[in-house]
Amino acid sequence: MKFKPVVHGLKPYEPGKPIEEVKADFGLEEVIKLASNENPYGSSLKVTKLLNQTGTQQLYPDGHASALRKELARRLQVKEEQLLFGAGSDEVILLVCRALLSENTNTVMATPTFSQYKHNAVIEGAEIIEVPLRDGLHDLKAMADHINENTQIVWVCNPNNPSGTYNNADDFVRFMERVPSDVLVVSDEAYMEYVEASDYPDTLSMLKTYDNLLILRTFSKMYGLAGLRIGYGVGAESFISKVEPLRPPFNTTKLAQEAALTALDDQTFINDCYEKNLTEKNKLEVFFHENGCICYPSETNFILVDVGTSGDDVFNALIRQGVIVRSGEALGFPHCIRISVGTESENAELMRAFTRWSKDQVKV
């Protein structure tokens, strides 16, 4: 088979280690997974009830996601035609890259940031222009400076994964004012439901001013539907109408659509998860500061912790104790670990495991 040359250098996305695999590798009975930024409280009980009552699935889903589209448009106060649904926001990223990128074009992004921007751009043959983070933040001024006549897309992961940091409204507005109107700005807001900062950008209101803004959101994080794969983009109707034909006809399932619609209806659950995440995140930040580590300020359900040594070493030490985190070495932060905020009991076990590792280091 004669593959595109670029295919030979691609590597598949590597998710966090599966629990069952860790149990088998280390002979453990109990394992805590704090590696993939999932909601440790699951999904709404209303969603659980729905999943238990699902009937036959022999019919194709509504490819237009009509019911979900209508409700989401109402909640976001946008037109139904401004929404683009995908199998997770990952698929929306893929569709946008397919629509806009090719050889002789380029795309601007931060580094380190979410890997799928670069991955999909590489597949389309585009040049990748990476601008280093500054203190964990997108350097929006430098990113705007790197835009040229071949730039098609600028990616802003806000809050950023893996650093957890965010760019405020003033910085984002100044940035948008500098970006040419024919260059798409993608504001990836996968973690926006966790944000506590009062000056976080209100990008939805900015859609009235900027036709070149696309907002990405997902049901995988706060809503706890990561396994059902559903996310969406919100943008100018003129832009969405051009990308919509690229979407596979039945890319989101009937079950995912119904679960998302049900999840939206239980904001009490969302508020409860928000408060629990905030409480537990603060506990972890205090713990790591007391242990001489540096935590990047996080507006998400994870924290990036500079442990002052190899992230791989700490990852391996913790996983042997049944706690799965992510090493920062693969994420562009070699002296860090990224920890998803778990439940109270999960976080307590993480802290015990880290303390045991820390004491072993002192003995050495």
Coordinates of C-alpha atoms in Angstrom, one line a residue:
M1 CA 0.0 0.0 0.0
K2 CA 1.3 3.5 -0.9
F3 CA 0.5 5.6 2.2
K4 CA 0.9 9.4 2.3
P5 CA 4.5 10.0 3.4
V6 CA 3.3 11.7 6.6
V7 CA 1.5 8.6 7.8
H8 CA 4.8 6.8 8.4
G9 CA 5.9 9.2 11.1
L10 CA 2.6 9.4 13.0
K11 CA 2.1 7.9 16.5
P12 CA -1.4 7.0 17.9
Y13 CA -2.7 8.9 20.8
E14 CA -1.6 7.3 24.1
P15 CA -4.3 7.4 26.8
G16 CA -3.6 6.8 30.5
K17 CA -2.8 3.2 31.5
P18 CA -6.0 1.1 31.9
I19 CA -6.8 0.0 35.4
E20 CA -7.0 -3.7 34.6
E21 CA -3.6 -3.6 32.9
V22 CA -2.0 -2.0 36.0
K23 CA -3.6 -4.5 38.3
A24 CA -2.2 -7.4 36.2
D25 CA 1.3 -5.8 35.8
F26 CA 1.8 -5.1 39.5
G27 CA -0.4 -7.7 41.2
L28 CA -2.7 -5.1 42.7
E29 CA -6.3 -5.5 44.0
E30 CA -7.2 -1.8 43.9
V31 CA -6.1 0.8 41.5
I32 CA -7.0 4.5 41.3
K33 CA -6.9 6.2 37.9
L34 CA -6.1 9.9 38.1
A35 CA -4.7 10.3 34.6
S36 CA -7.3 11.1 32.0
N37 CA -9.2 14.1 33.5
E38 CA -12.4 12.2 33.7
N39 CA -15.2 13.2 36.1
P40 CA -14.7 10.9 39.2
Y41 CA -18.4 11.3 40.1
G42 CA -19.6 9.8 36.9
S43 CA -22.6 11.3 35.2
S44 CA -26.0 12.5 36.4
L45 CA -28.3 9.9 37.9
K46 CA -30.8 11.0 35.3
V47 CA -28.3 9.8 32.7
T48 CA -27.7 6.5 34.5
K49 CA -31.5 5.9 34.5
L50 CA -31.7 6.7 30.8
L51 CA -28.8 4.2 30.0
N52 CA -30.6 1.5 32.0
Q53 CA -33.8 2.0 30.0
T54 CA -32.3 2.1 26.5
G55 CA -34.1 -0.1 23.9
T56 CA -33.0 -1.5 20.6
Q57 CA -30.4 0.3 18.6
Q58 CA -31.0 -1.0 15.1
L59 CA -32.1 2.3 13.7
Y60 CA -29.7 5.0 12.5
P61 CA -29.4 8.0 14.8
D62 CA -30.7 11.5 13.9
G63 CA -27.6 12.7 11.9
H64 CA -28.7 16.3 12.6
A65 CA -28.9 15.7 16.3
S66 CA -32.1 17.8 16.1
A67 CA -33.4 17.6 19.7
L68 CA -30.0 18.2 21.3
R69 CA -29.3 20.9 18.7
K70 CA -32.5 22.7 19.6
E71 CA -31.9 22.6 23.4
L72 CA -28.3 23.5 23.2
A73 CA -29.0 26.5 20.9
R74 CA -31.6 27.7 23.4
R75 CA -29.2 27.4 26.4
L76 CA -26.3 29.1 24.6
Q77 CA -28.6 31.7 22.9
V78 CA -27.3 31.0 19.4
K79 CA -28.9 29.8 16.2
E80 CA -29.2 26.0 15.7
E81 CA -27.2 26.5 12.5
Q82 CA -24.3 27.7 14.5
L83 CA -23.7 24.3 16.0
L84 CA -21.5 21.5 14.7
F85 CA -21.6 18.1 16.5
G86 CA -18.8 15.6 16.6
A87 CA -17.8 12.3 18.3
G88 CA -16.2 14.3 21.0
S89 CA -14.7 17.7 20.3
D90 CA -11.7 15.7 18.9
E91 CA -13.7 15.0 15.8
V92 CA -14.6 18.7 15.4
I93 CA -10.9 19.4 15.4
L94 CA -10.4 16.9 12.7
L95 CA -13.2 18.4 10.6
V96 CA -11.9 21.9 10.9
C97 CA -8.4 20.8 9.9
R98 CA -9.8 18.9 6.9
A99 CA -11.7 22.0 5.8
L100 CA -9.0 24.6 6.1
L101 CA -5.5 23.0 6.1
S102 CA -3.4 21.7 3.3
E103 CA 0.1 22.0 1.9
N104 CA 1.3 25.6 1.6
T105 CA -0.8 26.6 4.6
N106 CA 0.2 26.9 8.3
T107 CA -1.4 26.8 11.7
V108 CA -0.3 28.5 14.9
M109 CA -0.5 26.9 18.3
A110 CA 1.1 27.0 21.7
T111 CA 3.5 24.4 23.0
P112 CA 2.9 22.3 25.0
T113 CA -0.9 22.1 24.4
F114 CA -3.5 19.5 23.4
S115 CA -1.8 17.2 21.0
Q116 CA -4.6 16.7 18.5
Y117 CA -4.3 20.2 17.0
K118 CA -0.8 19.3 15.7
H119 CA -1.7 15.7 15.0
N120 CA -4.5 16.5 12.6
A121 CA -2.6 19.4 11.0
V122 CA 0.3 17.2 10.2
I123 CA -2.0 14.7 8.5
E124 CA -3.2 17.6 6.2
G125 CA 0.3 18.5 5.3
A126 CA 0.3 21.9 6.9
E127 CA 3.2 23.7 8.4
I128 CA 3.1 23.8 12.2
I129 CA 4.1 27.0 14.0
E130 CA 4.5 26.4 17.7
V131 CA 4.9 29.3 20.2
P132 CA 6.2 28.3 23.7
L133 CA 3.9 28.9 26.7
R134 CA 5.0 31.7 29.0
D135 CA 4.7 30.6 32.6
G136 CA 2.2 28.0 31.5
L137 CA 0.0 30.5 29.6
H138 CA -0.5 31.0 25.9
D139 CA 1.7 33.9 24.7
L140 CA -1.1 35.4 22.7
K141 CA 0.9 38.4 21.6
A142 CA 3.7 36.2 20.2
M143 CA 1.1 33.9 18.6
A144 CA -0.5 36.9 16.8
D145 CA 3.0 38.0 15.7
H146 CA 3.6 34.6 14.0
I147 CA 0.5 34.8 11.8
N148 CA 1.3 35.3 8.1
E149 CA -0.4 35.2 4.8
N150 CA -0.5 31.4 4.8
T151 CA -2.0 31.0 8.3
Q152 CA -5.4 29.3 8.3
I153 CA -6.0 28.4 12.0
V154 CA -4.8 29.6 15.4
W155 CA -5.5 27.3 18.3
V156 CA -6.1 28.6 21.9
C157 CA -6.7 25.9 24.4
N158 CA -8.4 27.8 27.3
P159 CA -7.9 26.5 29.9
N160 CA -4.9 24.9 28.5
N161 CA -4.2 21.1 28.7
P162 CA -1.8 20.1 30.2
S163 CA -0.9 23.2 32.2
G164 CA -4.5 24.0 33.5
T165 CA -3.9 27.7 33.1
Y166 CA -6.1 30.2 31.3
N167 CA -5.9 33.5 29.4
N168 CA -8.3 36.2 30.7
A169 CA -10.9 38.1 28.8
D170 CA -8.8 41.3 28.2
D171 CA -5.9 39.3 26.7
F172 CA -8.2 37.3 24.5
V173 CA -10.1 40.4 23.2
R174 CA -6.8 42.1 22.4
F175 CA -5.7 39.0 20.6
M176 CA -8.8 38.7 18.5
E177 CA -8.5 42.4 17.5
R178 CA -5.1 41.5 16.0
V179 CA -6.0 38.4 14.1
P180 CA -7.0 38.9 10.5
S181 CA -10.6 38.3 9.7
D182 CA -9.8 35.4 7.3
V183 CA -7.9 33.4 9.9
L184 CA -9.9 31.1 12.1
V185 CA -9.4 31.3 15.9
V186 CA -10.4 28.1 17.7
S187 CA -11.1 28.6 21.4
D188 CA -11.0 25.1 22.9
E189 CA -13.0 25.2 26.1
A190 CA -13.3 21.6 27.1
Y191 CA -12.9 22.5 30.8
M192 CA -14.9 25.7 30.9
E193 CA -17.5 24.2 33.3
Y194 CA -14.7 23.9 35.9
V195 CA -13.5 27.5 35.6
E196 CA -13.8 29.7 38.7
A197 CA -12.0 32.8 37.4
S198 CA -14.4 35.8 37.0
D199 CA -12.4 37.2 34.1
Y200 CA -12.6 34.1 31.9
P201 CA -13.5 35.2 28.3
D202 CA -17.2 35.2 27.4
T203 CA -16.5 33.9 23.9
L204 CA -20.2 33.2 23.1
S205 CA -20.9 36.9 23.2
M206 CA -17.9 37.5 21.0
L207 CA -19.5 35.5 18.2
K208 CA -21.6 38.5 17.4
T209 CA -18.4 40.5 16.6
Y210 CA -16.0 37.9 15.2
D211 CA -17.1 35.6 12.3
N212 CA -13.6 34.0 12.5
L213 CA -14.1 32.5 16.0
L214 CA -15.0 28.9 16.7
I215 CA -15.7 27.6 20.2
L216 CA -15.2 24.0 21.1
R217 CA -16.9 22.3 24.0
T218 CA -17.6 18.8 25.2
F219 CA -19.7 16.5 27.3
S220 CA -16.7 14.3 28.1
K221 CA -15.4 16.2 31.1
M222 CA -17.8 17.8 33.6
Y223 CA -20.9 16.0 32.2
G224 CA -19.2 12.6 32.6
L225 CA -20.0 11.2 29.1
A226 CA -16.4 10.6 27.9
G227 CA -17.3 7.0 26.9
L228 CA -20.2 8.1 24.7
R229 CA -18.1 10.5 22.6
I230 CA -20.0 13.7 22.0
G231 CA -18.9 17.3 21.7
Y232 CA -19.6 20.3 19.6
G233 CA -18.4 23.5 18.0
V234 CA -20.1 26.9 18.0
G235 CA -19.3 29.4 15.4
A236 CA -20.6 31.7 12.7
E237 CA -23.4 30.2 10.7
S238 CA -21.5 30.9 7.4
F239 CA -18.5 28.9 8.7
I240 CA -20.5 26.0 10.1
S241 CA -22.4 25.7 6.8
K242 CA -19.1 25.1 5.0
V243 CA -17.8 22.5 7.5
E244 CA -21.1 20.6 8.1
P245 CA -20.9 18.7 4.7
L246 CA -17.6 17.2 5.8
R247 CA -19.2 15.6 8.8
P248 CA -19.9 11.8 8.6
P249 CA -23.7 11.4 8.3
F250 CA -24.2 9.5 11.6
N251 CA -21.1 10.6 13.6
T252 CA -22.9 10.9 16.9
T253 CA -25.0 8.0 18.2
K254 CA -28.7 8.1 19.3
L255 CA -27.6 7.1 22.8
A256 CA -25.0 9.9 23.0
Q257 CA -27.4 12.5 21.9
E258 CA -30.1 11.4 24.4
A259 CA -27.6 11.2 27.2
A260 CA -26.2 14.7 26.5
L261 CA -29.7 16.1 26.4
T262 CA -30.5 14.5 29.7
A263 CA -27.2 15.6 31.2
L264 CA -28.0 19.2 30.3
D265 CA -31.2 18.9 32.3
D266 CA -29.4 18.2 35.6
Q267 CA -27.5 21.3 36.4
T268 CA -27.7 20.5 40.1
F269 CA -25.4 17.6 39.5
I270 CA -23.0 19.9 37.5
N271 CA -23.0 22.4 40.4
D272 CA -22.3 19.6 42.9
C273 CA -19.3 18.3 40.8
Y274 CA -18.0 21.9 40.5
E275 CA -18.0 22.4 44.3
K276 CA -16.4 19.0 45.0
N277 CA -13.7 19.5 42.4
L278 CA -12.9 22.9 43.8
T279 CA -12.6 21.6 47.3
E280 CA -10.5 18.6 46.4
K281 CA -8.3 20.6 44.0
N282 CA -7.5 23.1 46.8
K283 CA -6.6 20.2 49.1
L284 CA -4.1 18.8 46.6
E285 CA -2.6 22.2 45.9
V286 CA -2.0 22.8 49.6
F287 CA -0.5 19.3 50.0
F288 CA 2.0 19.7 47.1
H289 CA 3.0 23.1 48.2
E290 CA 3.7 21.8 51.7
N291 CA 5.8 19.1 50.1
G292 CA 8.0 21.6 48.3
C293 CA 6.4 21.2 44.8
I294 CA 5.2 23.9 42.5
C295 CA 1.6 23.7 41.2
Y296 CA 0.6 25.5 38.0
P297 CA -2.6 27.5 38.8
S298 CA -5.4 25.4 37.4
E299 CA -8.9 26.3 36.3
T300 CA -9.7 22.7 35.4
N301 CA -10.2 19.3 37.0
F302 CA -6.5 18.5 37.0
I303 CA -3.3 20.0 38.3
L304 CA 0.2 20.0 36.8
V305 CA 2.7 19.6 39.5
D306 CA 6.4 20.3 39.2
V307 CA 8.0 17.6 41.4
G308 CA 11.6 18.8 40.7
T309 CA 12.7 15.5 39.2
S310 CA 11.8 13.1 36.3
G311 CA 8.1 12.9 35.8
D312 CA 8.6 9.3 34.6
D313 CA 10.2 8.4 37.9
V314 CA 7.4 9.7 40.0
F315 CA 4.8 8.1 37.6
N316 CA 6.5 4.7 38.0
A317 CA 6.7 5.0 41.8
L318 CA 3.0 5.9 42.1
I319 CA 1.7 3.3 39.7
R320 CA 3.5 0.6 41.6
Q321 CA 1.4 1.7 44.6
G322 CA -1.8 1.5 42.5
V323 CA -2.2 5.2 41.6
I324 CA -2.2 6.1 37.9
V325 CA -1.2 9.7 37.0
R326 CA 0.3 11.1 33.8
S327 CA 4.0 11.8 33.5
G328 CA 4.8 15.3 32.3
E329 CA 7.7 13.9 30.2
A330 CA 5.3 12.9 27.4
L331 CA 3.3 16.2 27.8
G332 CA 6.2 18.6 27.4
F333 CA 6.8 19.2 31.1
P334 CA 9.6 16.7 32.0
H335 CA 9.8 17.5 35.7
C336 CA 6.0 17.4 36.2
I337 CA 3.2 15.0 36.8
R338 CA -0.4 15.8 35.8
I339 CA -3.0 14.6 38.2
S340 CA -6.7 14.4 37.6
V341 CA -8.6 15.6 40.7
G342 CA -10.4 12.6 42.2
T343 CA -12.8 11.9 45.0
E344 CA -11.9 12.6 48.6
S345 CA -10.8 9.0 49.1
E346 CA -8.9 8.8 45.8
N347 CA -7.0 12.0 46.6
A348 CA -6.2 10.8 50.1
E349 CA -4.6 7.6 48.6
L350 CA -2.7 9.7 46.1
M351 CA -1.3 11.8 48.9
R352 CA -0.3 8.8 50.9
A353 CA 1.4 7.2 47.9
F354 CA 3.3 10.4 47.1
T355 CA 4.3 10.8 50.7
R356 CA 5.7 7.3 50.7
W357 CA 7.7 8.0 47.6
S358 CA 9.0 11.3 49.0
K359 CA 10.2 9.6 52.2
D360 CA 12.0 6.9 50.2
Q361 CA 13.8 9.7 48.3
V362 CA 15.0 11.2 51.6
K363 CA 16.4 7.8 52.7
V364 CA 18.3 7.5 49.4

